[in-house]
Amino acid sequence: MPNSESSWSKSHPAERRTLATKTKSFAVENYDLGATLSSGQAFRWQPLGQAWEGVIGERWVRLRLAKRGITAEAPSPTNDWAWLEKYLDTRFDLGQAISTFPEDEPMQNAVATLPGLRLLRQDYWECLASFILSATKQIVQIQQMVALLAERYGKPIASVGDSPAFAFPTIERIAACSEAELRDCKLGFRAPNLLGAARDILDGNIAWQQLPEMTSADARGELMKLRGVGQKIADCVLLFAGGHQEVFPVDVWIERALQRLFFPKRKPTAKRLRHFADTHFGPHAGLAQQYLFHYARVHLKLK
DNA sequence: TTTGTGCCTTAGCT
DNA sequence: AAGCTAAGGCACA
């Protein structure tokens, strides 16, 4: 039940019977909030004590792990929490998904290492933009670029605490930027790629609006029309924004991890590895990829 | 057709 | 202090 900070909304008849609250609890088991929010899927989360603060769309929110789930705190009372439930995907049946993983040793070890790791369901544009920026950058550097973009070109939004919050800049706002302005946000050679993506989308050069209804293969093809977007970035968007569970992004780390874990003797070609990734991990291959990625970073001395 | 190489920027680490 | 490297992509050989 909602807590003591709740109040009745009287503004609209439709909301009259709904309790508007600043905090909300989601009942969910086996959700490693910290691992999920800091895993490199999303780049807008900051740990603050036991809590995590971030921005989803045009809403600031503070999250923390509770006894039987996750507690969220908003800047002002609201009765609409569907956006957060969708983003965290709290209704996702993690156990069922994990049960579809292959039973080989590397996969089972990876799951055992970080059992509550999950996939977020992000906004297409922010996800696409973030991964265009991710090229040869570490997570902290991506976070820095995203934060700069938001501060300078994002809409100010209400938050709790001393510092203001900013939404991720819209496609229109980024498209209106100059390349120099974007380079000034430390984007480097990624600046023209981000700018080009925004302008191509606005110009209708890809089927942007239809993306959510398209098959993985078709949506991937559309995204890869954008300069600076290859299969890896396209697959990240399909998985993290589109919810295409079977998509398995292959980057340099995963490539090394697959080689070490599954082909320790010989060195398969990139194409062979790609085929293995596409056929071995089943309907939730994207989730499997996340487990393997983190397992590899923690337990393998890669390089 | 497939695979390898240099280049694109920047910042933090060594 | 200069060199190296980083959840990539692309043109070109």
PDB file of N, CA and C (backbone and C1' of nucleotides) in Angstrom, chain A residues 39 136 189 230 251 253 293, chain C residues 5-11:
ATOM      1  N   SER A  39      25.267  -1.564 -15.342  1.00  0.00           N
ATOM      2  CA  SER A  39      25.850  -2.606 -16.180  1.00  0.00           C
ATOM      3  C   SER A  39      26.314  -2.120 -17.545  1.00  0.00           C
ATOM      4  N   THR A 136      34.404   2.912 -28.641  1.00  0.00           N
ATOM      5  CA  THR A 136      35.704   2.971 -27.974  1.00  0.00           C
ATOM      6  C   THR A 136      35.701   3.926 -26.782  1.00  0.00           C
ATOM      7  N   PHE A 189      35.004  12.179 -32.535  1.00  0.00           N
ATOM      8  CA  PHE A 189      34.539  11.786 -33.876  1.00  0.00           C
ATOM      9  C   PHE A 189      33.106  11.263 -33.877  1.00  0.00           C
ATOM     10  N   GLY A 230      26.706   0.397 -36.721  1.00  0.00           N
ATOM     11  CA  GLY A 230      26.922  -0.930 -37.277  1.00  0.00           C
ATOM     12  C   GLY A 230      26.033  -1.926 -36.561  1.00  0.00           C
ATOM     13  N   ASP A 251      30.421  -7.500 -29.073  1.00  0.00           N
ATOM     14  CA  ASP A 251      31.474  -6.480 -29.064  1.00  0.00           C
ATOM     15  C   ASP A 251      32.799  -7.170 -28.775  1.00  0.00           C
ATOM     16  N   TRP A 253      34.612  -7.380 -26.132  1.00  0.00           N
ATOM     17  CA  TRP A 253      34.668  -8.125 -24.871  1.00  0.00           C
ATOM     18  C   TRP A 253      33.947  -9.462 -24.989  1.00  0.00           C
ATOM     19  N   PHE A 293      28.828 -11.188 -20.350  1.00  0.00           N
ATOM     20  CA  PHE A 293      29.664  -9.987 -20.373  1.00  0.00           C
ATOM     21  C   PHE A 293      30.215  -9.679 -18.985  1.00  0.00           C
TER      22      PHE A 293
ATOM     23  P    DT C   5      47.864  -0.577 -26.505  1.00  0.00           P
ATOM     24  O5'  DT C   5      46.454  -0.254 -25.844  1.00  0.00           O
ATOM     25  C5'  DT C   5      46.318  -0.321 -24.424  1.00  0.00           C
ATOM     26  C4'  DT C   5      44.951   0.188 -24.041  1.00  0.00           C
ATOM     27  C3'  DT C   5      43.826  -0.286 -24.977  1.00  0.00           C
ATOM     28  O3'  DT C   5      42.752  -0.771 -24.214  1.00  0.00           O
ATOM     29  C1'  DT C   5      43.768   2.071 -24.747  1.00  0.00           C
ATOM     30  P    DA C   6      41.671  -1.698 -24.919  1.00  0.00           P
ATOM     31  O5'  DA C   6      40.327  -0.970 -24.467  1.00  0.00           O
ATOM     32  C5'  DA C   6      40.169  -0.550 -23.120  1.00  0.00           C
ATOM     33  C4'  DA C   6      39.137   0.540 -23.079  1.00  0.00           C
ATOM     34  C3'  DA C   6      37.874   0.219 -23.884  1.00  0.00           C
ATOM     35  O3'  DA C   6      36.719   0.577 -23.148  1.00  0.00           O
ATOM     36  C1'  DA C   6      38.817   2.269 -24.625  1.00  0.00           C
ATOM     37  P    DA C   7      35.810  -0.702 -22.701  1.00  0.00           P
ATOM     38  O5'  DA C   7      34.810  -1.020 -23.904  1.00  0.00           O
ATOM     39  C5'  DA C   7      33.759  -1.914 -23.638  1.00  0.00           C
ATOM     40  C4'  DA C   7      32.998  -2.163 -24.914  1.00  0.00           C
ATOM     41  C3'  DA C   7      32.559  -0.913 -25.691  1.00  0.00           C
ATOM     42  O3'  DA C   7      32.414  -1.256 -27.059  1.00  0.00           O
ATOM     43  C1'  DA C   7      30.668  -2.067 -24.998  1.00  0.00           C
ATOM     44  P    DG C   8      33.653  -0.780 -28.053  1.00  0.00           P
ATOM     45  O5'  DG C   8      32.803  -0.134 -29.229  1.00  0.00           O
ATOM     46  C5'  DG C   8      32.144  -0.981 -30.140  1.00  0.00           C
ATOM     47  C4'  DG C   8      31.499  -0.097 -31.192  1.00  0.00           C
ATOM     48  C3'  DG C   8      31.171  -0.871 -32.460  1.00  0.00           C
ATOM     49  O3'  DG C   8      30.016  -0.275 -33.026  1.00  0.00           O
ATOM     50  C1'  DG C   8      32.866   0.732 -32.906  1.00  0.00           C
ATOM     51  P    DG C   9      29.485  -0.832 -34.429  1.00  0.00           P
ATOM     52  O5'  DG C   9      30.144   0.160 -35.476  1.00  0.00           O
ATOM     53  C5'  DG C   9      29.838   1.547 -35.387  1.00  0.00           C
ATOM     54  C4'  DG C   9      30.348   2.288 -36.611  1.00  0.00           C
ATOM     55  C3'  DG C   9      30.089   1.579 -37.944  1.00  0.00           C
ATOM     56  O3'  DG C   9      29.673   2.572 -38.860  1.00  0.00           O
ATOM     57  C1'  DG C   9      32.401   1.947 -37.671  1.00  0.00           C
ATOM     58  P    DC C  10      29.223   2.150 -40.338  1.00  0.00           P
ATOM     59  O5'  DC C  10      30.469   2.602 -41.217  1.00  0.00           O
ATOM     60  C5'  DC C  10      30.942   3.947 -41.108  1.00  0.00           C
ATOM     61  C4'  DC C  10      32.227   4.078 -41.906  1.00  0.00           C
ATOM     62  C3'  DC C  10      32.171   3.372 -43.258  1.00  0.00           C
ATOM     63  O3'  DC C  10      32.525   4.293 -44.276  1.00  0.00           O
ATOM     64  C1'  DC C  10      34.138   2.798 -42.070  1.00  0.00           C
ATOM     65  P    DA C  11      32.194   3.949 -45.795  1.00  0.00           P
ATOM     66  O5'  DA C  11      33.634   4.161 -46.431  1.00  0.00           O
ATOM     67  C5'  DA C  11      34.399   5.295 -46.048  1.00  0.00           C
ATOM     68  C4'  DA C  11      35.850   5.072 -46.435  1.00  0.00           C
ATOM     69  C3'  DA C  11      36.033   4.494 -47.842  1.00  0.00           C
ATOM     70  O3'  DA C  11      37.122   5.148 -48.476  1.00  0.00           O
ATOM     71  C1'  DA C  11      37.013   3.030 -46.248  1.00  0.00           C
TER      72       DA C  11
END
